[in-house]
PDB file of C-alpha atoms in Angstrom:
ATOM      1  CA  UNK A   1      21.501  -2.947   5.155  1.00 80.00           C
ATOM      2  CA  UNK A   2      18.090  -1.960   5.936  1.00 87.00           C
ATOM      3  CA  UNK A   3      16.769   0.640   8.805  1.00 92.00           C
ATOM      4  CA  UNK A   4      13.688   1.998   9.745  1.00 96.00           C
ATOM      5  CA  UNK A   5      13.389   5.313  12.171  1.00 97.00           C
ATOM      6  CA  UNK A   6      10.243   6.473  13.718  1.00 98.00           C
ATOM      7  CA  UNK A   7      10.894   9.678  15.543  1.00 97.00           C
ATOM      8  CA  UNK A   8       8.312   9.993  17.800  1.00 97.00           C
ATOM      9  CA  UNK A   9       8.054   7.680  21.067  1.00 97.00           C
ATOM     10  CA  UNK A  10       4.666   8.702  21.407  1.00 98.00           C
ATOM     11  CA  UNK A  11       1.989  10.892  19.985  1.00 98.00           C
ATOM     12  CA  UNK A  12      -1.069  11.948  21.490  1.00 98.00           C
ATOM     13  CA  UNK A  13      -4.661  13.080  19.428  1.00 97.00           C
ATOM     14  CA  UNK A  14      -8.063  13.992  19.948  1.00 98.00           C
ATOM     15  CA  UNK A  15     -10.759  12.116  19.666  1.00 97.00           C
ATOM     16  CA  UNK A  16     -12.346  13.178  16.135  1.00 97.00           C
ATOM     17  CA  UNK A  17      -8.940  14.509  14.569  1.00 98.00           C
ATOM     18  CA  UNK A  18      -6.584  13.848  11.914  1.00 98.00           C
ATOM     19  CA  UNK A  19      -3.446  11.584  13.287  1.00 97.00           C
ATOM     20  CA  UNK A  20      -0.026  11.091  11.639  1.00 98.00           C
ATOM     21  CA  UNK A  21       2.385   8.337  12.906  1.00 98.00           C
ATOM     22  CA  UNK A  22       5.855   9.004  11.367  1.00 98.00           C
ATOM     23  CA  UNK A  23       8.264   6.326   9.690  1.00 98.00           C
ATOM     24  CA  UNK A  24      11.203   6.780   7.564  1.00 98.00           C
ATOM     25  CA  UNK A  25      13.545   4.032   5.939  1.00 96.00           C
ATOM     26  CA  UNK A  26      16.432   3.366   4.686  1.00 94.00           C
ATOM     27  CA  UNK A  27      17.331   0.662   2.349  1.00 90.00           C
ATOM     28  CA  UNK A  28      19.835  -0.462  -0.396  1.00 88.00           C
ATOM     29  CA  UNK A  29      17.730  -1.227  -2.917  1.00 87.00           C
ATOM     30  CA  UNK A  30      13.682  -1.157  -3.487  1.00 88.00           C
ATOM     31  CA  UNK A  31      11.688  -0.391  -0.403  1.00 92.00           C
ATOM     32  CA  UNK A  32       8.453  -2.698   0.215  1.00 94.00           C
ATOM     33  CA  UNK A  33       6.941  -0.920   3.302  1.00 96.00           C
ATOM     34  CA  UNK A  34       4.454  -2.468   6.226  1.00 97.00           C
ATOM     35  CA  UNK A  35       2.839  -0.801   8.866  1.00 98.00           C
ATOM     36  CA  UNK A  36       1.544  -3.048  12.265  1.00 97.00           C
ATOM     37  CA  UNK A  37      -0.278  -2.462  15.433  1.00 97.00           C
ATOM     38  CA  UNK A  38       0.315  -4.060  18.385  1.00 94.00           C
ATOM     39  CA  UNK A  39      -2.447  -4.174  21.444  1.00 89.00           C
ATOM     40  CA  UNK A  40      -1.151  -4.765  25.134  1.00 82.00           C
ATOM     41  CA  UNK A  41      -0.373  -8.539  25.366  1.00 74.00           C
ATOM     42  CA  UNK A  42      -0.798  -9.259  21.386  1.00 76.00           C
ATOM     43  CA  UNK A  43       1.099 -10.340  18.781  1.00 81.00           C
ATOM     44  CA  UNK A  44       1.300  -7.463  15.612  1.00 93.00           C
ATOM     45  CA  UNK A  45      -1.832  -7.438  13.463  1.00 94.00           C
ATOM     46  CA  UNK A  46      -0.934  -6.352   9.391  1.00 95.00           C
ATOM     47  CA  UNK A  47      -2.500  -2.904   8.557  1.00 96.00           C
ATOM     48  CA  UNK A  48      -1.407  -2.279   5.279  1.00 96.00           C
ATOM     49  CA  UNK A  49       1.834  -2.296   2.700  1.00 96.00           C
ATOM     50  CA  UNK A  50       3.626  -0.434   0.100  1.00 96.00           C
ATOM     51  CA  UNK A  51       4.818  -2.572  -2.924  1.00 94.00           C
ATOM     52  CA  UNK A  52       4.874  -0.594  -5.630  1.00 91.00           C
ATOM     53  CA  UNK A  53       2.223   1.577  -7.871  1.00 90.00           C
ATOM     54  CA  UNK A  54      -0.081   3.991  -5.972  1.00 92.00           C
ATOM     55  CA  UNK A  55       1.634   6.408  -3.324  1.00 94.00           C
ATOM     56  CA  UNK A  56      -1.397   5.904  -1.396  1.00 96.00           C
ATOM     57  CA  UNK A  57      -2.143   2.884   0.334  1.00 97.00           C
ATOM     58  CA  UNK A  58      -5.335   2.080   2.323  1.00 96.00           C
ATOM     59  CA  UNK A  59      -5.702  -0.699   4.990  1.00 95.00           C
ATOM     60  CA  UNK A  60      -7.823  -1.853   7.903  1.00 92.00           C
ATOM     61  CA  UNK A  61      -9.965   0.516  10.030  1.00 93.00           C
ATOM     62  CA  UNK A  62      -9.701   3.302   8.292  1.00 96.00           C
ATOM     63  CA  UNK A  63      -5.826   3.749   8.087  1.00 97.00           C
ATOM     64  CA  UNK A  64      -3.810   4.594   5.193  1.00 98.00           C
ATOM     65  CA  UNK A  65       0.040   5.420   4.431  1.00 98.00           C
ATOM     66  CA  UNK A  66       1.904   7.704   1.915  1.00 96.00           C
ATOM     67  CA  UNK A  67       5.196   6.537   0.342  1.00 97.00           C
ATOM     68  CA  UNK A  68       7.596   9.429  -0.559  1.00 97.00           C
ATOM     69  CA  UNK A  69      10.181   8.197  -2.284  1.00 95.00           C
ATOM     70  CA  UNK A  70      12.330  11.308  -2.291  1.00 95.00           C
ATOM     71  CA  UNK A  71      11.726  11.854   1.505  1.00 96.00           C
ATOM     72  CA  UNK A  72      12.109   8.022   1.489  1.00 96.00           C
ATOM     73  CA  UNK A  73       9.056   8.166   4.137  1.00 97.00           C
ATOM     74  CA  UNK A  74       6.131   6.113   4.867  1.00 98.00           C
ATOM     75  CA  UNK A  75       3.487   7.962   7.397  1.00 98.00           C
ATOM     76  CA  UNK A  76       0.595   6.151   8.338  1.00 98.00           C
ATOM     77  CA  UNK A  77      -2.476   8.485   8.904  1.00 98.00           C
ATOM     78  CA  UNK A  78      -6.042   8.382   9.174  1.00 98.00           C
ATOM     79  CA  UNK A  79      -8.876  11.340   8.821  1.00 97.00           C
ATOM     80  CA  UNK A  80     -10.500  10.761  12.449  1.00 97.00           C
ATOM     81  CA  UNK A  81      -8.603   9.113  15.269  1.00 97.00           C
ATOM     82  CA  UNK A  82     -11.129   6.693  17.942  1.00 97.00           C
ATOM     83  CA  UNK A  83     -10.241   6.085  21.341  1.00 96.00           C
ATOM     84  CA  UNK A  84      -9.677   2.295  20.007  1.00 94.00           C
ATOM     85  CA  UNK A  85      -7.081   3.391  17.815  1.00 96.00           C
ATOM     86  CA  UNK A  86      -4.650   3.669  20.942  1.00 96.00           C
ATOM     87  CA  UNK A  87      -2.075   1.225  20.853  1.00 96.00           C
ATOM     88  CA  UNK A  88       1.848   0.407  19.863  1.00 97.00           C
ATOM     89  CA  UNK A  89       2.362   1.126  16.051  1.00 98.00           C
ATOM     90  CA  UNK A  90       5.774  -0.116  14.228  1.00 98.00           C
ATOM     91  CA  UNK A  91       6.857   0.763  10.578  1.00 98.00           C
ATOM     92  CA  UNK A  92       8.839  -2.139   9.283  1.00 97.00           C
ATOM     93  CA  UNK A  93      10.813  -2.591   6.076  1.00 94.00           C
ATOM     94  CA  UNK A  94      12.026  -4.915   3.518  1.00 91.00           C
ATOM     95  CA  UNK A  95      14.691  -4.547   0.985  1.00 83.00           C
ATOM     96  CA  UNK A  96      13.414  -5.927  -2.578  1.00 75.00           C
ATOM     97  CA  UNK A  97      17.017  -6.268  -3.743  1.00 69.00           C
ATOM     98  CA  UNK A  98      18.095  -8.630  -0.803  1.00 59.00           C
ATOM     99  CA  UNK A  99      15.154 -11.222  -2.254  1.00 55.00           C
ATOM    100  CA  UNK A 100      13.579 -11.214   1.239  1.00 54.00           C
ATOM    101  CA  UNK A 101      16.405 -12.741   3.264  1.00 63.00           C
ATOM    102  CA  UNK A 102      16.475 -10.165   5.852  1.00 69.00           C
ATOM    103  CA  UNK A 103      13.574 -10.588   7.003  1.00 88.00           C
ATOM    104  CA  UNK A 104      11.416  -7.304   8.318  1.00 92.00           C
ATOM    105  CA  UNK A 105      13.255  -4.288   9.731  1.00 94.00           C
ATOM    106  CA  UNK A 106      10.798  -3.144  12.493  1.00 96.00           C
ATOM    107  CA  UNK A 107      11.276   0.531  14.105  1.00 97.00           C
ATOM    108  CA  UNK A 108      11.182   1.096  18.304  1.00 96.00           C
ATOM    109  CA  UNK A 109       7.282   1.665  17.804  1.00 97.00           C
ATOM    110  CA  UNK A 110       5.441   4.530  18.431  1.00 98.00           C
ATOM    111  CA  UNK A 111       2.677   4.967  21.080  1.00 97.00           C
ATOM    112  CA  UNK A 112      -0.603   6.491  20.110  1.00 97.00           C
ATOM    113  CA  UNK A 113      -2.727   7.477  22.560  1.00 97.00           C
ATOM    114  CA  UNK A 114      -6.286   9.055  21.557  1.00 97.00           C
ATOM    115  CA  UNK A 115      -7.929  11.450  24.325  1.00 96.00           C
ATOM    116  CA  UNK A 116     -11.988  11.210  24.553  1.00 94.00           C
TER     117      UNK A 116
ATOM    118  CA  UNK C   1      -9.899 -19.841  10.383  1.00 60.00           C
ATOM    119  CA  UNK C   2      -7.450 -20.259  13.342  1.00 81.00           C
ATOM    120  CA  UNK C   3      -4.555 -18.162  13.111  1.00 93.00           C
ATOM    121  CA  UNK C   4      -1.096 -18.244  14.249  1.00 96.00           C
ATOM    122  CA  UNK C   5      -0.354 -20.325  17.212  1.00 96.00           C
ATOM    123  CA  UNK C   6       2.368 -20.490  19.408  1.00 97.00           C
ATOM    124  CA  UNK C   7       3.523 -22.308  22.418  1.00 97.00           C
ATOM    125  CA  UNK C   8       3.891 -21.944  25.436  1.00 97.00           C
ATOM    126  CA  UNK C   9       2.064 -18.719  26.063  1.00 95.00           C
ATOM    127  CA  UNK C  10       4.894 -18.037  28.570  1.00 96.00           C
ATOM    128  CA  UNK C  11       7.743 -20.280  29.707  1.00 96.00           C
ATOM    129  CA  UNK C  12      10.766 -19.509  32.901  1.00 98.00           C
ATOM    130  CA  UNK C  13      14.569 -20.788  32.218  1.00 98.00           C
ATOM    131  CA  UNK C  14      17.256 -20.985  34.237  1.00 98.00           C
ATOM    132  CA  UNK C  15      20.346 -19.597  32.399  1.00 98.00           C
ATOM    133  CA  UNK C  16      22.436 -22.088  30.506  1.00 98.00           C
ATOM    134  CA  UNK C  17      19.462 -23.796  29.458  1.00 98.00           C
ATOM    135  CA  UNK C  18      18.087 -24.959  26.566  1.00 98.00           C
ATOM    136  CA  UNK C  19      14.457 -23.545  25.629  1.00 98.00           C
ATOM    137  CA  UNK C  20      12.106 -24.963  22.374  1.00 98.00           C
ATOM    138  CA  UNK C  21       9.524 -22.819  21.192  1.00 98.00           C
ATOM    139  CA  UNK C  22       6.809 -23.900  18.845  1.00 98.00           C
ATOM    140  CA  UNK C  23       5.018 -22.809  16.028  1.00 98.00           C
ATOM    141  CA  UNK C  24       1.551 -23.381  13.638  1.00 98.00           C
ATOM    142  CA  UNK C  25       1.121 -21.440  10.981  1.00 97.00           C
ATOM    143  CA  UNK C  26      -2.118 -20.187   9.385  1.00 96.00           C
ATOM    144  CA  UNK C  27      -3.238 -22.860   7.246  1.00 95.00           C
ATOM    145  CA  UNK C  28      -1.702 -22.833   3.504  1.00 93.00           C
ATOM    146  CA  UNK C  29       0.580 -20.550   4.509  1.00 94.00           C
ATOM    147  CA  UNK C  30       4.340 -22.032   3.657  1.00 94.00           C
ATOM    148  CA  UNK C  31       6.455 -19.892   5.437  1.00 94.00           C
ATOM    149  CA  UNK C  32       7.463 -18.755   9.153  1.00 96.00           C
ATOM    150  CA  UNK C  33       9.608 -16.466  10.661  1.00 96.00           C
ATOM    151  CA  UNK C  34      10.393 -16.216  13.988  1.00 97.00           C
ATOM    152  CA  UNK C  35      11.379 -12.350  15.939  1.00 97.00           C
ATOM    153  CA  UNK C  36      12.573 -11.746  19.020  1.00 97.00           C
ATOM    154  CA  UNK C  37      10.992  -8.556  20.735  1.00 95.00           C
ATOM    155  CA  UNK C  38      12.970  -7.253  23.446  1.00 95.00           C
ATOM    156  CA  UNK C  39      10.802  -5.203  25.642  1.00 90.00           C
ATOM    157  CA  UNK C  40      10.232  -1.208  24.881  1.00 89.00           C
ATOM    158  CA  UNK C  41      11.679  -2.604  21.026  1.00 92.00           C
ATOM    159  CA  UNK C  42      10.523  -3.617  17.774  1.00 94.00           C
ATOM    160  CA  UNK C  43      10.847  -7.055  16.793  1.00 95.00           C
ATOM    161  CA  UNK C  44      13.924  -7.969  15.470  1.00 96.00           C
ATOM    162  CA  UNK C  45      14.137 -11.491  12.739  1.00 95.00           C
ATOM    163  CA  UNK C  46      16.209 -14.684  13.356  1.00 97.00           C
ATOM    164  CA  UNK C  47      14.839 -16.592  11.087  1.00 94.00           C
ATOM    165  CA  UNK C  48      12.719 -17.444   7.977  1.00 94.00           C
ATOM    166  CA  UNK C  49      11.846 -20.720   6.668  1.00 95.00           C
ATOM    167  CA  UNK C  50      10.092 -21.705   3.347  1.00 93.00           C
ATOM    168  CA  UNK C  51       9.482 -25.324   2.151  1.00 92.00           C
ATOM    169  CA  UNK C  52      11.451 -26.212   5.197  1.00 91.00           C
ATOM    170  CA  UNK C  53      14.216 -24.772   3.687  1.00 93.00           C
ATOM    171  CA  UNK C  54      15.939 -21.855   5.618  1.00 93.00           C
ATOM    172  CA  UNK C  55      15.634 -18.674   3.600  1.00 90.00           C
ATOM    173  CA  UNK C  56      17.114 -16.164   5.778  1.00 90.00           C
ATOM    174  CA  UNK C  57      19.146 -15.433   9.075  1.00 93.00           C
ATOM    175  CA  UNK C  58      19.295 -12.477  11.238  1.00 93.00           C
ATOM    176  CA  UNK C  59      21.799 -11.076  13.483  1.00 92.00           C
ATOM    177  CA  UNK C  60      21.654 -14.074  16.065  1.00 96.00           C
ATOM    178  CA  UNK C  61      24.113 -16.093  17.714  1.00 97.00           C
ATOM    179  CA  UNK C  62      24.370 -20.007  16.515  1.00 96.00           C
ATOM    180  CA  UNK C  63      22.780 -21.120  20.207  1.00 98.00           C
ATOM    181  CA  UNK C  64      19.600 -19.546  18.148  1.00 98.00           C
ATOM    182  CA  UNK C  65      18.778 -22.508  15.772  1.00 97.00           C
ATOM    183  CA  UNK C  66      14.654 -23.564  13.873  1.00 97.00           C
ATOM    184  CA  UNK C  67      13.551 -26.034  11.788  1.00 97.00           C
ATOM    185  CA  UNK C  68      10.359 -26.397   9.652  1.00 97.00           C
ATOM    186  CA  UNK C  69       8.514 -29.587   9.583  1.00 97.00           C
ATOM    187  CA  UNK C  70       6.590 -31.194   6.492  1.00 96.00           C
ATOM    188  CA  UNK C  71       3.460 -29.949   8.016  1.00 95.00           C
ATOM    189  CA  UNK C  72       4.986 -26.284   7.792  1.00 96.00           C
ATOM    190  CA  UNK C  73       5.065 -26.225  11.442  1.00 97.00           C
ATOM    191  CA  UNK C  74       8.048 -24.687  13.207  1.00 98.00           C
ATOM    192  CA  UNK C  75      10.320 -24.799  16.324  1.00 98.00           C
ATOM    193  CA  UNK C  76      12.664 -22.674  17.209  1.00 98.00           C
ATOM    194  CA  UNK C  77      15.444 -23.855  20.025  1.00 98.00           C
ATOM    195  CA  UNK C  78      17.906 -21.542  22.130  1.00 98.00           C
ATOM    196  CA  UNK C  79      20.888 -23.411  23.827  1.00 97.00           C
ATOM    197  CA  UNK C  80      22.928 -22.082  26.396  1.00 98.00           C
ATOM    198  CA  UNK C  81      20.565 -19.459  27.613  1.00 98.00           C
ATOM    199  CA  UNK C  82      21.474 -16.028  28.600  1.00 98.00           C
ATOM    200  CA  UNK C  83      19.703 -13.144  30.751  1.00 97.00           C
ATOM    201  CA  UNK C  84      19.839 -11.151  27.587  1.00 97.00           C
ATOM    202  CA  UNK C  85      17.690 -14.087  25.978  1.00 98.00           C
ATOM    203  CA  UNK C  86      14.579 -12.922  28.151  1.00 98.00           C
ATOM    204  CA  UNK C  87      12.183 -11.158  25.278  1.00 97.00           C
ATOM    205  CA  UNK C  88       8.571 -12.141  23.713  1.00 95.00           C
ATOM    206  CA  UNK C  89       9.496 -14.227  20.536  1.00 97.00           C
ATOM    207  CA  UNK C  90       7.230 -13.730  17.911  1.00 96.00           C
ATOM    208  CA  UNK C  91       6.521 -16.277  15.217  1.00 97.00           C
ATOM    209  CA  UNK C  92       4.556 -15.101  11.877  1.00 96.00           C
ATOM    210  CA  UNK C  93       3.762 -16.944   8.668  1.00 95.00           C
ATOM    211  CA  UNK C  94       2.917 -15.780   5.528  1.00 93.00           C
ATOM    212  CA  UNK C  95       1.281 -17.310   2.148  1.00 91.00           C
ATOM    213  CA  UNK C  96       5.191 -17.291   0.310  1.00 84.00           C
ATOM    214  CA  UNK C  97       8.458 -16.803   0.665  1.00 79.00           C
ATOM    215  CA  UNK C  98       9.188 -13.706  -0.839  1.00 82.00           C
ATOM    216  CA  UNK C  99       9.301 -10.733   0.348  1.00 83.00           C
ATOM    217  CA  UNK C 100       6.099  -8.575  -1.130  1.00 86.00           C
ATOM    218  CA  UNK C 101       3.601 -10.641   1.246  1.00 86.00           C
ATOM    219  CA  UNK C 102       2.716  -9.049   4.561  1.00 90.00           C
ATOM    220  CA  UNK C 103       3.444 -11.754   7.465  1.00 93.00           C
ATOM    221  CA  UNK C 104       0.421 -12.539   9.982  1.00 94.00           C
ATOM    222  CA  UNK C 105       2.086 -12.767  13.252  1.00 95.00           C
ATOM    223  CA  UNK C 106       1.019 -15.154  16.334  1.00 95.00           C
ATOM    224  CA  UNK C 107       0.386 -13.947  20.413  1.00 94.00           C
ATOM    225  CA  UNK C 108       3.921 -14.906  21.096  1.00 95.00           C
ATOM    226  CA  UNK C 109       5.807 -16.870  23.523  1.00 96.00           C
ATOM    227  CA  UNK C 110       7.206 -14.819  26.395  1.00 96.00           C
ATOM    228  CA  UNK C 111      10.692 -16.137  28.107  1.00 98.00           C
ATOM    229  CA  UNK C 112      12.012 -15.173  31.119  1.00 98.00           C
ATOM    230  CA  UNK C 113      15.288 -16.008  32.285  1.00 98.00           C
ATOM    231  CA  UNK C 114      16.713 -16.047  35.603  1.00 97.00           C
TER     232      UNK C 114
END
């Protein structure tokens, strides 16, 4: 089986400072790792993925993601939060030995809300 | 390029209905999955198709049942509907069917039952 936990309902940032949105997984065999956001009313837009190679990942506007295989984590950061970065984010998960047939594991989400 | 489509945009049923969603993926994309997102959740997977083939199943109940059409398109029907069936059900296609490729997902189709 294949889980995903974020442990923060919400997290709240400056305008201007680093932000970290946590995600850690749990799977049975080879994790491939997504991050989404979802605006108020939309469907989830991709940010970026984990397959394999470089811990560090970079995706759209400025985001990026560390896997940690020992700490079997996945946080999504970025250097300098915007005010348009507020919105519902949710770590999902696939298991690479299952061959895809589960489909995406999604965590509850995790509001982040940028202050001007 | 137009993206994922779904419809309706929203849709009210009566319990013990039967409900049809529908489903256009992005162009050359061969696959769709369809999620049910219960509010204040993530999205939880029913279904995958590929090819028109079904590739995987979630968790669901067998009133929960989707087809694929030659065109890639994609319907997904609920029979026998329950309160509990009330959610925003997400469709999403991707290029593939494995599971490396990051899924593009469409505005949804929100449900209420009453």
């Amino acid at each position: 089986a294949q889980s995903v936990a974020q442990p923060e309902d919400q997290v709240n940032v400056a305008e201007g400072n680093p932000l970290t949105v946590k995600c850690t997984y749990s799977v049975s065999g080879n994790p491939y790792l997504f991050w989404y956001v979802q605006y108020p009313n939309r469907g989830l837009q991709f940010l970026l993925k984990y397959i394999t190679g470089d811990n560090l990942v970079k995706g759209s506007y400025g985001f990026e993601a560390e896997f940690n295989k020992s700490q079997t984590s996945f946080h999504l950061k970025k250097p300098s939060a915007l005010v348009s970065d507020s919105a519902l984010y949710f770590c999902a998960v696939r298991d690479g030995g299952g061959g895809g047939a589960d489909g995406l594991t999604f965590g509850k989400g995790t509001h982040l809300i940028i202050q001007p | 390029d137009a993206g994922v489509t779904q419809s309706p945009t929203h849709l009210i049923k009566t319990r013990g209905q039967h409900v049809t969603l529908r489903c256009s993926p992005i162009s050359g994309h061969k696959s769709v999955s369809w999620y049910q997102q219960v509010l204040g959740q993530g999205p939880q997977f029913i279904f995958q198709y590929y090819e028109k083939e079904e590739r995987g199943r979630g968790n669901f109940p067998d009133r929960f049942s989707a087809r694929q059409f030659p065109n890639y398109s994609s319907e997904l029907n609920v029979n026998a509907l329950l309160l509990g069936d009330s959610a925003l059900y997400l469709c999403a296609s991707s290029l593939g069917g494995g599971p490396t490729g990051e899924q593009y997902f469409g505005p949804g189709t929100r449900l209420t039952v009453t």
